[in-house]
PDB file of C-alpha atoms in Angstrom:
ATOM      1  CA  MET A  22      13.422  15.557 -17.221  1.00  0.00           C
ATOM      2  CA  LEU A  23      13.463  15.403 -13.434  1.00  0.00           C
ATOM      3  CA  LYS A  24      16.049  13.571 -11.316  1.00  0.00           C
ATOM      4  CA  VAL A  25      15.763  13.067  -7.582  1.00  0.00           C
ATOM      5  CA  ASN A  26      18.459  11.356  -5.539  1.00  0.00           C
ATOM      6  CA  ILE A  27      17.861  10.204  -1.983  1.00  0.00           C
ATOM      7  CA  GLN A  28      20.547   8.895   0.341  1.00  0.00           C
ATOM      8  CA  CYS A  29      19.643   7.764   3.834  1.00  0.00           C
ATOM      9  CA  LEU A  30      20.314   5.134   6.467  1.00  0.00           C
ATOM     10  CA  ALA A  31      19.094   1.705   5.389  1.00  0.00           C
ATOM     11  CA  HIS A  32      16.825   1.634   8.401  1.00  0.00           C
ATOM     12  CA  GLU A  33      13.109   1.226   9.042  1.00  0.00           C
ATOM     13  CA  ASP A  34      12.795   4.912  10.048  1.00  0.00           C
ATOM     14  CA  SER A  35      13.799   5.959   6.521  1.00  0.00           C
ATOM     15  CA  ILE A  36      10.844   4.193   4.883  1.00  0.00           C
ATOM     16  CA  PHE A  37       8.402   7.028   5.618  1.00  0.00           C
ATOM     17  CA  TYR A  38      10.719   9.685   4.138  1.00  0.00           C
ATOM     18  CA  ILE A  39      11.520   7.625   1.038  1.00  0.00           C
ATOM     19  CA  ASN A  40       7.824   6.878   0.461  1.00  0.00           C
ATOM     20  CA  GLU A  41       6.840  10.542   0.860  1.00  0.00           C
ATOM     21  CA  LEU A  42       9.663  11.897  -1.328  1.00  0.00           C
ATOM     22  CA  CYS A  43       8.866   9.382  -4.079  1.00  0.00           C
ATOM     23  CA  ARG A  44       5.140  10.127  -3.836  1.00  0.00           C
ATOM     24  CA  ASN A  45       5.729  13.879  -4.087  1.00  0.00           C
ATOM     25  CA  THR A  46       8.013  13.405  -7.092  1.00  0.00           C
ATOM     26  CA  LEU A  47       5.515  11.244  -8.981  1.00  0.00           C
ATOM     27  CA  GLU A  48       2.674  13.599  -8.059  1.00  0.00           C
ATOM     28  CA  LEU A  49       4.647  16.542  -9.422  1.00  0.00           C
ATOM     29  CA  ILE A  50       4.964  14.945 -12.832  1.00  0.00           C
ATOM     30  CA  GLN A  51       1.420  13.536 -12.589  1.00  0.00           C
ATOM     31  CA  PHE A  52       2.501  10.035 -13.503  1.00  0.00           C
ATOM     32  CA  PRO A  53      -0.723   8.106 -14.209  1.00  0.00           C
ATOM     33  CA  GLU A  54       0.161   4.818 -12.503  1.00  0.00           C
ATOM     34  CA  GLU A  55       1.731   6.458  -9.496  1.00  0.00           C
ATOM     35  CA  ARG A  56       0.365   4.013  -6.882  1.00  0.00           C
ATOM     36  CA  LYS A  57       1.758   0.955  -8.648  1.00  0.00           C
ATOM     37  CA  VAL A  58       5.202   2.523  -9.021  1.00  0.00           C
ATOM     38  CA  LEU A  59       5.178   3.621  -5.368  1.00  0.00           C
ATOM     39  CA  TYR A  60       4.123   0.139  -4.306  1.00  0.00           C
ATOM     40  CA  ALA A  61       7.058  -1.393  -6.211  1.00  0.00           C
ATOM     41  CA  ILE A  62       9.543   1.141  -4.797  1.00  0.00           C
ATOM     42  CA  HIS A  63       8.344   0.426  -1.241  1.00  0.00           C
ATOM     43  CA  GLU A  64       8.825  -3.317  -1.770  1.00  0.00           C
ATOM     44  CA  VAL A  65      12.386  -2.889  -3.050  1.00  0.00           C
ATOM     45  CA  VAL A  66      13.199  -0.501  -0.197  1.00  0.00           C
ATOM     46  CA  ILE A  67      12.014  -2.908   2.524  1.00  0.00           C
ATOM     47  CA  ASN A  68      14.013  -5.704   0.883  1.00  0.00           C
ATOM     48  CA  SER A  69      17.131  -3.504   0.955  1.00  0.00           C
ATOM     49  CA  ILE A  70      16.613  -2.555   4.592  1.00  0.00           C
ATOM     50  CA  GLU A  71      16.026  -6.137   5.632  1.00  0.00           C
ATOM     51  CA  ALA A  72      19.054  -7.399   3.670  1.00  0.00           C
ATOM     52  CA  THR A  73      21.284  -4.671   5.150  1.00  0.00           C
ATOM     53  CA  GLU A  74      20.162  -5.453   8.706  1.00  0.00           C
ATOM     54  CA  LYS A  75      20.729  -9.134   8.069  1.00  0.00           C
ATOM     55  CA  ARG A  76      24.274  -8.494   6.844  1.00  0.00           C
ATOM     56  CA  TYR A  77      25.416  -5.760   9.253  1.00  0.00           C
ATOM     57  CA  GLY A  78      23.138  -6.164  12.277  1.00  0.00           C
ATOM     58  CA  LYS A  79      20.398  -3.872  13.637  1.00  0.00           C
ATOM     59  CA  ASN A  80      22.711  -1.034  14.736  1.00  0.00           C
ATOM     60  CA  HIS A  81      24.542  -0.587  11.436  1.00  0.00           C
ATOM     61  CA  LYS A  82      25.386   2.775   9.854  1.00  0.00           C
ATOM     62  CA  GLN A  83      25.040   1.612   6.253  1.00  0.00           C
ATOM     63  CA  SER A  84      23.219   3.854   3.841  1.00  0.00           C
ATOM     64  CA  MET A  85      21.005   3.120   0.866  1.00  0.00           C
ATOM     65  CA  THR A  86      20.140   5.186  -2.184  1.00  0.00           C
ATOM     66  CA  VAL A  87      16.981   5.738  -4.175  1.00  0.00           C
ATOM     67  CA  ALA A  88      17.275   7.574  -7.493  1.00  0.00           C
ATOM     68  CA  ILE A  89      14.211   8.541  -9.496  1.00  0.00           C
ATOM     69  CA  LYS A  90      14.580   9.682 -13.096  1.00  0.00           C
ATOM     70  CA  THR A  91      11.464  10.745 -14.897  1.00  0.00           C
ATOM     71  CA  CYS A  92      10.702  11.954 -18.372  1.00  0.00           C
ATOM     72  CA  LYS A  93       7.488  12.198 -20.341  1.00  0.00           C
ATOM     73  CA  GLU A  94       7.387   8.556 -21.331  1.00  0.00           C
ATOM     74  CA  GLU A  95       9.082   6.686 -18.498  1.00  0.00           C
ATOM     75  CA  VAL A  96       9.928   6.532 -14.817  1.00  0.00           C
ATOM     76  CA  GLU A  97      13.164   4.802 -13.829  1.00  0.00           C
ATOM     77  CA  VAL A  98      13.962   4.052 -10.197  1.00  0.00           C
ATOM     78  CA  ILE A  99      17.289   2.678  -8.964  1.00  0.00           C
ATOM     79  CA  VAL A 100      17.494   1.406  -5.390  1.00  0.00           C
ATOM     80  CA  GLY A 101      21.009   0.664  -4.146  1.00  0.00           C
ATOM     81  CA  ASP A 102      22.384  -0.872  -0.978  1.00  0.00           C
ATOM     82  CA  ALA A 103      25.555  -2.466   0.348  1.00  0.00           C
ATOM     83  CA  ALA A 104      23.962  -5.749   1.367  1.00  0.00           C
ATOM     84  CA  GLY A 105      25.525  -7.835  -1.381  1.00  0.00           C
ATOM     85  CA  GLY A 106      22.406  -8.732  -3.353  1.00  0.00           C
ATOM     86  CA  PHE A 107      21.580 -12.190  -4.591  1.00  0.00           C
ATOM     87  CA  GLU A 108      24.154 -14.883  -5.173  1.00  0.00           C
ATOM     88  CA  GLU A 109      22.741 -15.694  -8.567  1.00  0.00           C
ATOM     89  CA  CYS A 110      20.622 -12.679  -9.320  1.00  0.00           C
ATOM     90  CA  ASP A 111      20.243 -13.495 -13.023  1.00  0.00           C
ATOM     91  CA  ASN A 112      18.614 -16.806 -12.279  1.00  0.00           C
ATOM     92  CA  LYS A 113      16.281 -15.648  -9.522  1.00  0.00           C
ATOM     93  CA  ASP A 114      12.792 -16.828 -10.419  1.00  0.00           C
ATOM     94  CA  PHE A 115      10.210 -14.960  -8.352  1.00  0.00           C
ATOM     95  CA  SER A 116       7.276 -16.415 -10.226  1.00  0.00           C
ATOM     96  CA  THR A 117       7.728 -19.689  -8.360  1.00  0.00           C
ATOM     97  CA  SER A 118       7.751 -18.127  -4.882  1.00  0.00           C
ATOM     98  CA  ASP A 119       5.703 -20.064  -2.368  1.00  0.00           C
ATOM     99  CA  LEU A 120       2.614 -17.888  -2.189  1.00  0.00           C
ATOM    100  CA  PHE A 121       1.702 -19.149   1.251  1.00  0.00           C
ATOM    101  CA  SER A 122       5.058 -18.353   2.721  1.00  0.00           C
ATOM    102  CA  GLU A 123       5.132 -15.057   4.577  1.00  0.00           C
ATOM    103  CA  ARG A 124       7.959 -13.680   2.433  1.00  0.00           C
ATOM    104  CA  GLY A 125       9.038 -13.795  -1.196  1.00  0.00           C
ATOM    105  CA  ARG A 126       5.783 -12.385  -2.476  1.00  0.00           C
ATOM    106  CA  GLY A 127       7.143  -8.846  -2.822  1.00  0.00           C
ATOM    107  CA  PHE A 128       9.011  -9.379  -6.076  1.00  0.00           C
ATOM    108  CA  LEU A 129       5.981 -11.058  -7.588  1.00  0.00           C
ATOM    109  CA  PHE A 130       4.060  -7.803  -7.010  1.00  0.00           C
ATOM    110  CA  ILE A 131       6.983  -5.704  -8.269  1.00  0.00           C
ATOM    111  CA  LYS A 132       7.233  -7.667 -11.515  1.00  0.00           C
ATOM    112  CA  HIS A 133       3.505  -7.374 -12.004  1.00  0.00           C
ATOM    113  CA  PHE A 134       3.410  -3.596 -11.510  1.00  0.00           C
ATOM    114  CA  MET A 135       6.569  -2.601 -13.396  1.00  0.00           C
ATOM    115  CA  ASP A 136       7.498  -3.035 -17.068  1.00  0.00           C
ATOM    116  CA  GLU A 137      11.112  -3.924 -16.383  1.00  0.00           C
ATOM    117  CA  VAL A 138      12.993  -5.139 -13.294  1.00  0.00           C
ATOM    118  CA  LEU A 139      16.774  -5.504 -13.468  1.00  0.00           C
ATOM    119  CA  PHE A 140      19.399  -6.457 -10.886  1.00  0.00           C
ATOM    120  CA  GLU A 141      23.034  -5.381 -10.782  1.00  0.00           C
ATOM    121  CA  ASN A 142      25.498  -7.010  -8.424  1.00  0.00           C
ATOM    122  CA  LYS A 143      28.702  -4.948  -8.300  1.00  0.00           C
ATOM    123  CA  GLU A 144      32.018  -6.477  -7.289  1.00  0.00           C
ATOM    124  CA  ASP A 145      32.412  -4.100  -4.342  1.00  0.00           C
ATOM    125  CA  GLY A 146      29.271  -5.489  -2.696  1.00  0.00           C
ATOM    126  CA  LEU A 147      26.931  -2.766  -3.924  1.00  0.00           C
ATOM    127  CA  PHE A 148      23.634  -4.051  -5.242  1.00  0.00           C
ATOM    128  CA  TYR A 149      21.143  -2.206  -7.398  1.00  0.00           C
ATOM    129  CA  VAL A 150      17.560  -2.938  -8.341  1.00  0.00           C
ATOM    130  CA  ILE A 151      16.415  -1.007 -11.404  1.00  0.00           C
ATOM    131  CA  LEU A 152      12.694  -0.518 -11.990  1.00  0.00           C
ATOM    132  CA  LYS A 153      11.177   0.920 -15.154  1.00  0.00           C
ATOM    133  CA  LYS A 154       7.620   1.902 -15.871  1.00  0.00           C
ATOM    134  CA  ARG A 155       6.644   3.273 -19.255  1.00  0.00           C
ATOM    135  CA  LEU A 156       3.736   5.553 -19.789  1.00  0.00           C
ATOM    136  CA  GLN A 157       0.806   3.663 -21.260  1.00  0.00           C
ATOM    137  CA  THR A 158      -0.287   5.757 -24.247  1.00  0.00           C
ATOM    138  CA  GLU A 159      -3.862   5.556 -25.476  1.00  0.00           C
ATOM    139  CA  GLU A 160      -2.554   4.111 -28.743  1.00  0.00           C
ATOM    140  CA  LYS A 161      -0.682   1.293 -26.953  1.00  0.00           C
ATOM    141  CA  ALA A 162      -3.642   0.547 -24.689  1.00  0.00           C
ATOM    142  CA  ASN A 163      -5.901   0.210 -27.733  1.00  0.00           C
ATOM    143  CA  GLU A 164      -3.354  -2.075 -29.424  1.00  0.00           C
ATOM    144  CA  GLN A 165      -3.256  -4.340 -26.361  1.00  0.00           C
ATOM    145  CA  LEU A 166      -7.024  -4.364 -26.123  1.00  0.00           C
ATOM    146  CA  SER A 167      -7.420  -5.356 -29.778  1.00  0.00           C
ATOM    147  CA  CYS A 168      -4.795  -8.114 -29.344  1.00  0.00           C
ATOM    148  CA  ARG A 169      -6.704  -9.445 -26.334  1.00  0.00           C
ATOM    149  CA  ASN A 170      -9.947  -9.381 -28.306  1.00  0.00           C
ATOM    150  CA  CYS A 171      -8.280 -11.302 -31.190  1.00  0.00           C
ATOM    151  CA  ASN A 172      -7.158 -14.005 -28.773  1.00  0.00           C
TER     152      ASN A 172
ATOM    153  CA  MET B  15      10.055   6.883  15.018  1.00  0.00           C
ATOM    154  CA  ASN B  16       7.053   5.327  13.334  1.00  0.00           C
ATOM    155  CA  ASN B  17       4.777   7.517  11.239  1.00  0.00           C
ATOM    156  CA  TYR B  18       2.485   4.655  10.373  1.00  0.00           C
ATOM    157  CA  HIS B  19      -0.428   3.433  12.463  1.00  0.00           C
ATOM    158  CA  VAL B  20      -2.499   0.275  12.442  1.00  0.00           C
ATOM    159  CA  GLU B  21      -5.643  -0.811  14.253  1.00  0.00           C
ATOM    160  CA  ILE B  22      -7.454  -4.125  14.227  1.00  0.00           C
ATOM    161  CA  ALA B  23     -10.884  -4.332  15.866  1.00  0.00           C
ATOM    162  CA  ILE B  24     -12.699  -7.581  16.507  1.00  0.00           C
ATOM    163  CA  ASP B  25     -16.436  -8.032  16.843  1.00  0.00           C
ATOM    164  CA  HIS B  26     -17.716 -11.516  17.760  1.00  0.00           C
ATOM    165  CA  LEU B  27     -21.340 -11.877  16.693  1.00  0.00           C
ATOM    166  CA  GLU B  28     -23.747 -14.796  17.051  1.00  0.00           C
ATOM    167  CA  THR B  29     -23.134 -16.392  13.666  1.00  0.00           C
ATOM    168  CA  HIS B  30     -19.840 -14.896  12.619  1.00  0.00           C
ATOM    169  CA  SER B  31     -16.954 -12.656  13.653  1.00  0.00           C
ATOM    170  CA  LYS B  32     -15.945  -9.400  12.008  1.00  0.00           C
ATOM    171  CA  LEU B  33     -12.404  -8.119  11.938  1.00  0.00           C
ATOM    172  CA  PHE B  34     -11.810  -4.505  10.899  1.00  0.00           C
ATOM    173  CA  PHE B  35      -8.343  -3.615   9.661  1.00  0.00           C
ATOM    174  CA  LYS B  36      -7.431   0.080   9.606  1.00  0.00           C
ATOM    175  CA  GLY B  37      -4.330   2.024   8.560  1.00  0.00           C
ATOM    176  CA  TYR B  38      -1.019   0.580   7.433  1.00  0.00           C
ATOM    177  CA  LEU B  39      -0.284  -3.149   7.344  1.00  0.00           C
ATOM    178  CA  ILE B  40       3.341  -2.718   6.375  1.00  0.00           C
ATOM    179  CA  TYR B  41       6.933  -3.505   7.359  1.00  0.00           C
ATOM    180  CA  ASN B  42       6.921  -0.727   9.994  1.00  0.00           C
ATOM    181  CA  THR B  43       3.802  -2.039  11.752  1.00  0.00           C
ATOM    182  CA  ILE B  44       4.182  -5.766  11.128  1.00  0.00           C
ATOM    183  CA  THR B  45       5.274  -6.670  14.665  1.00  0.00           C
ATOM    184  CA  LYS B  46       2.145  -5.038  16.084  1.00  0.00           C
ATOM    185  CA  VAL B  47      -0.066  -6.631  13.391  1.00  0.00           C
ATOM    186  CA  LYS B  48       1.250 -10.124  14.156  1.00  0.00           C
ATOM    187  CA  LYS B  49       0.868  -9.592  17.904  1.00  0.00           C
ATOM    188  CA  ILE B  50      -2.780  -8.548  17.541  1.00  0.00           C
ATOM    189  CA  LEU B  51      -3.584 -11.367  15.116  1.00  0.00           C
ATOM    190  CA  GLN B  52      -1.992 -13.938  17.442  1.00  0.00           C
ATOM    191  CA  SER B  53      -4.217 -12.695  20.263  1.00  0.00           C
ATOM    192  CA  VAL B  54      -7.430 -13.157  18.275  1.00  0.00           C
ATOM    193  CA  GLU B  55      -9.416 -15.909  19.899  1.00  0.00           C
ATOM    194  CA  ASN B  56     -11.288 -18.206  17.605  1.00  0.00           C
ATOM    195  CA  GLY B  57     -14.846 -17.030  17.325  1.00  0.00           C
ATOM    196  CA  VAL B  58     -17.970 -18.943  16.492  1.00  0.00           C
ATOM    197  CA  GLY B  59     -18.768 -19.701  12.872  1.00  0.00           C
ATOM    198  CA  HIS B  60     -17.541 -17.701   9.933  1.00  0.00           C
ATOM    199  CA  TYR B  61     -15.398 -14.599   9.471  1.00  0.00           C
ATOM    200  CA  ILE B  62     -15.695 -11.320   7.603  1.00  0.00           C
ATOM    201  CA  LEU B  63     -12.337  -9.590   7.238  1.00  0.00           C
ATOM    202  CA  ASP B  64     -12.940  -5.924   6.419  1.00  0.00           C
ATOM    203  CA  MET B  65     -10.049  -4.118   4.749  1.00  0.00           C
ATOM    204  CA  ASN B  66     -11.916  -1.047   3.545  1.00  0.00           C
ATOM    205  CA  GLU B  67     -10.034   1.243   5.939  1.00  0.00           C
ATOM    206  CA  VAL B  68      -6.610  -0.106   4.985  1.00  0.00           C
ATOM    207  CA  ILE B  69      -4.421   2.623   3.487  1.00  0.00           C
ATOM    208  CA  HIS B  70      -1.461   0.455   2.494  1.00  0.00           C
ATOM    209  CA  ILE B  71      -0.677  -3.232   2.754  1.00  0.00           C
ATOM    210  CA  ASP B  72       2.754  -4.362   1.597  1.00  0.00           C
ATOM    211  CA  SER B  73       4.089  -7.883   1.065  1.00  0.00           C
ATOM    212  CA  THR B  74       4.892  -8.316   4.781  1.00  0.00           C
ATOM    213  CA  GLY B  75       1.394  -7.208   5.832  1.00  0.00           C
ATOM    214  CA  PHE B  76      -0.135  -9.278   3.085  1.00  0.00           C
ATOM    215  CA  GLY B  77       1.809 -12.338   4.273  1.00  0.00           C
ATOM    216  CA  ALA B  78       0.667 -11.906   7.873  1.00  0.00           C
ATOM    217  CA  PHE B  79      -2.927 -11.309   6.783  1.00  0.00           C
ATOM    218  CA  VAL B  80      -3.090 -14.317   4.463  1.00  0.00           C
ATOM    219  CA  ASN B  81      -1.447 -16.657   6.973  1.00  0.00           C
ATOM    220  CA  PHE B  82      -3.949 -15.534   9.602  1.00  0.00           C
ATOM    221  CA  ALA B  83      -6.839 -16.195   7.196  1.00  0.00           C
ATOM    222  CA  LYS B  84      -5.329 -19.536   6.177  1.00  0.00           C
ATOM    223  CA  ASP B  85      -5.180 -20.664   9.817  1.00  0.00           C
ATOM    224  CA  LEU B  86      -8.847 -19.785  10.356  1.00  0.00           C
ATOM    225  CA  ILE B  87     -10.292 -21.374   7.259  1.00  0.00           C
ATOM    226  CA  ASP B  88     -11.349 -25.037   7.202  1.00  0.00           C
ATOM    227  CA  GLU B  89     -14.212 -27.141   5.861  1.00  0.00           C
ATOM    228  CA  ALA B  90     -16.659 -25.684   8.385  1.00  0.00           C
ATOM    229  CA  THR B  91     -15.337 -22.125   8.639  1.00  0.00           C
ATOM    230  CA  LYS B  92     -15.814 -19.712   5.760  1.00  0.00           C
ATOM    231  CA  ILE B  93     -14.016 -16.421   5.256  1.00  0.00           C
ATOM    232  CA  VAL B  94     -15.065 -13.482   3.105  1.00  0.00           C
ATOM    233  CA  ILE B  95     -12.799 -10.499   2.542  1.00  0.00           C
ATOM    234  CA  VAL B  96     -14.354  -7.058   2.148  1.00  0.00           C
ATOM    235  CA  VAL B  97     -12.270  -4.522   0.218  1.00  0.00           C
ATOM    236  CA  LYS B  98     -13.038  -1.851  -2.366  1.00  0.00           C
ATOM    237  CA  ASP B  99      -9.547  -0.535  -3.091  1.00  0.00           C
ATOM    238  CA  PRO B 100      -8.698  -1.688  -6.647  1.00  0.00           C
ATOM    239  CA  LEU B 101      -4.971  -1.993  -5.900  1.00  0.00           C
ATOM    240  CA  ILE B 102      -5.513  -4.251  -2.879  1.00  0.00           C
ATOM    241  CA  ARG B 103      -8.003  -6.335  -4.862  1.00  0.00           C
ATOM    242  CA  GLU B 104      -5.349  -6.652  -7.573  1.00  0.00           C
ATOM    243  CA  LEU B 105      -2.809  -7.897  -4.995  1.00  0.00           C
ATOM    244  CA  PHE B 106      -5.192 -10.716  -4.041  1.00  0.00           C
ATOM    245  CA  GLU B 107      -5.662 -11.575  -7.712  1.00  0.00           C
ATOM    246  CA  ILE B 108      -1.914 -11.556  -8.486  1.00  0.00           C
ATOM    247  CA  SER B 109      -1.473 -14.034  -5.625  1.00  0.00           C
ATOM    248  CA  GLN B 110      -4.554 -15.970  -6.784  1.00  0.00           C
ATOM    249  CA  PHE B 111      -6.049 -15.814  -3.290  1.00  0.00           C
ATOM    250  CA  HIS B 112      -9.348 -14.700  -4.791  1.00  0.00           C
ATOM    251  CA  LEU B 113      -9.746 -18.390  -5.745  1.00  0.00           C
ATOM    252  CA  ILE B 114      -9.916 -19.487  -2.105  1.00  0.00           C
ATOM    253  CA  PHE B 115     -11.316 -16.405  -0.337  1.00  0.00           C
ATOM    254  CA  PRO B 116     -14.230 -14.579  -1.960  1.00  0.00           C
ATOM    255  CA  ILE B 117     -13.493 -10.855  -2.178  1.00  0.00           C
ATOM    256  CA  VAL B 118     -16.438  -8.466  -2.157  1.00  0.00           C
ATOM    257  CA  GLU B 119     -16.938  -4.720  -1.744  1.00  0.00           C
ATOM    258  CA  THR B 120     -19.572  -4.521   1.018  1.00  0.00           C
ATOM    259  CA  HIS B 121     -20.694  -6.226   4.221  1.00  0.00           C
ATOM    260  CA  GLN B 122     -24.082  -6.968   2.681  1.00  0.00           C
ATOM    261  CA  GLU B 123     -22.418  -8.936  -0.098  1.00  0.00           C
ATOM    262  CA  ALA B 124     -20.234 -10.739   2.449  1.00  0.00           C
ATOM    263  CA  LEU B 125     -23.218 -11.717   4.616  1.00  0.00           C
ATOM    264  CA  GLN B 126     -25.132 -12.907   1.583  1.00  0.00           C
ATOM    265  CA  LEU B 127     -22.245 -15.159   0.560  1.00  0.00           C
ATOM    266  CA  LEU B 128     -21.931 -16.598   4.069  1.00  0.00           C
ATOM    267  CA  ASN B 129     -25.672 -17.227   4.288  1.00  0.00           C
ATOM    268  CA  GLU B 130     -25.689 -18.931   0.894  1.00  0.00           C
ATOM    269  CA  GLY B 131     -22.730 -21.124   1.909  1.00  0.00           C
ATOM    270  CA  TYR B 132     -20.433 -20.298  -1.008  1.00  0.00           C
ATOM    271  CA  GLN B 133     -17.993 -22.802  -2.513  1.00  0.00           C
ATOM    272  CA  PRO B 134     -14.683 -21.245  -3.593  1.00  0.00           C
ATOM    273  CA  PRO B 135     -13.176 -22.411  -6.917  1.00  0.00           C
ATOM    274  CA  LEU B 136     -10.282 -23.952  -4.964  1.00  0.00           C
ATOM    275  CA  SER B 137     -10.081 -25.357  -1.454  1.00  0.00           C
ATOM    276  CA  ILE B 138      -7.152 -24.442   0.750  1.00  0.00           C
ATOM    277  CA  HIS B 139      -5.706 -27.926   0.112  1.00  0.00           C
ATOM    278  CA  GLU B 140      -5.985 -27.642  -3.662  1.00  0.00           C
ATOM    279  CA  TYR B 141      -4.290 -24.248  -3.762  1.00  0.00           C
TER     280      TYR B 141
END
């Protein structure tokens, strides 16, 4: 198992470092769907940065965290910030986002690329997005293919 | 500090205009992307939007790109998007934009579609 924890300013300048550190981590373990996981992480990170700037202003000193936990079968990523999260995170329905609006499309992509997306709103204002991607074994892929063929 | 770059080149031809997107269309470059797209003067005829040199497009870049394309398209103006990258093609499919903008891999395919006067499965109004 490999665990990598990143803590940095929730600022646009941090995006490059987070992207590169996450890419290097996933490359090290040779995770097959690396690009999709990286895409999802990037989307959550820009949401966190935007939400933090909205809450604290452009010149804030708030930090954010990105934790990657990998094992043979799964990658789990937890992105945390102090921006307060959603008011009703459990009921947030991203599938009905207006696709022609400039924003709101990010979570649609995230949900498509990841197996599980969870939100945790803590009482102290900390907000976490948890992403999980399981390794697609050949056996599972064949099962899905045969199901699709049956339908 | 910005480690990401973006370039958009425009080529107005007799029958259509070509726009070449290169680099990163992401949160870090979005202000520049929007500024360039706003400065694009309407050309004559149809458009080919080439994304084969795009390294990464995130939801903010995708939003700016699609809104730009949406503003260009009408009954008389056709748009074809050229992109080979499977992930970017998948983004268009997730958003179902492939139903209003044809997405092909090469310029030859794009020109052929424009010359044949394609009809997308959905018009911009039906989307």
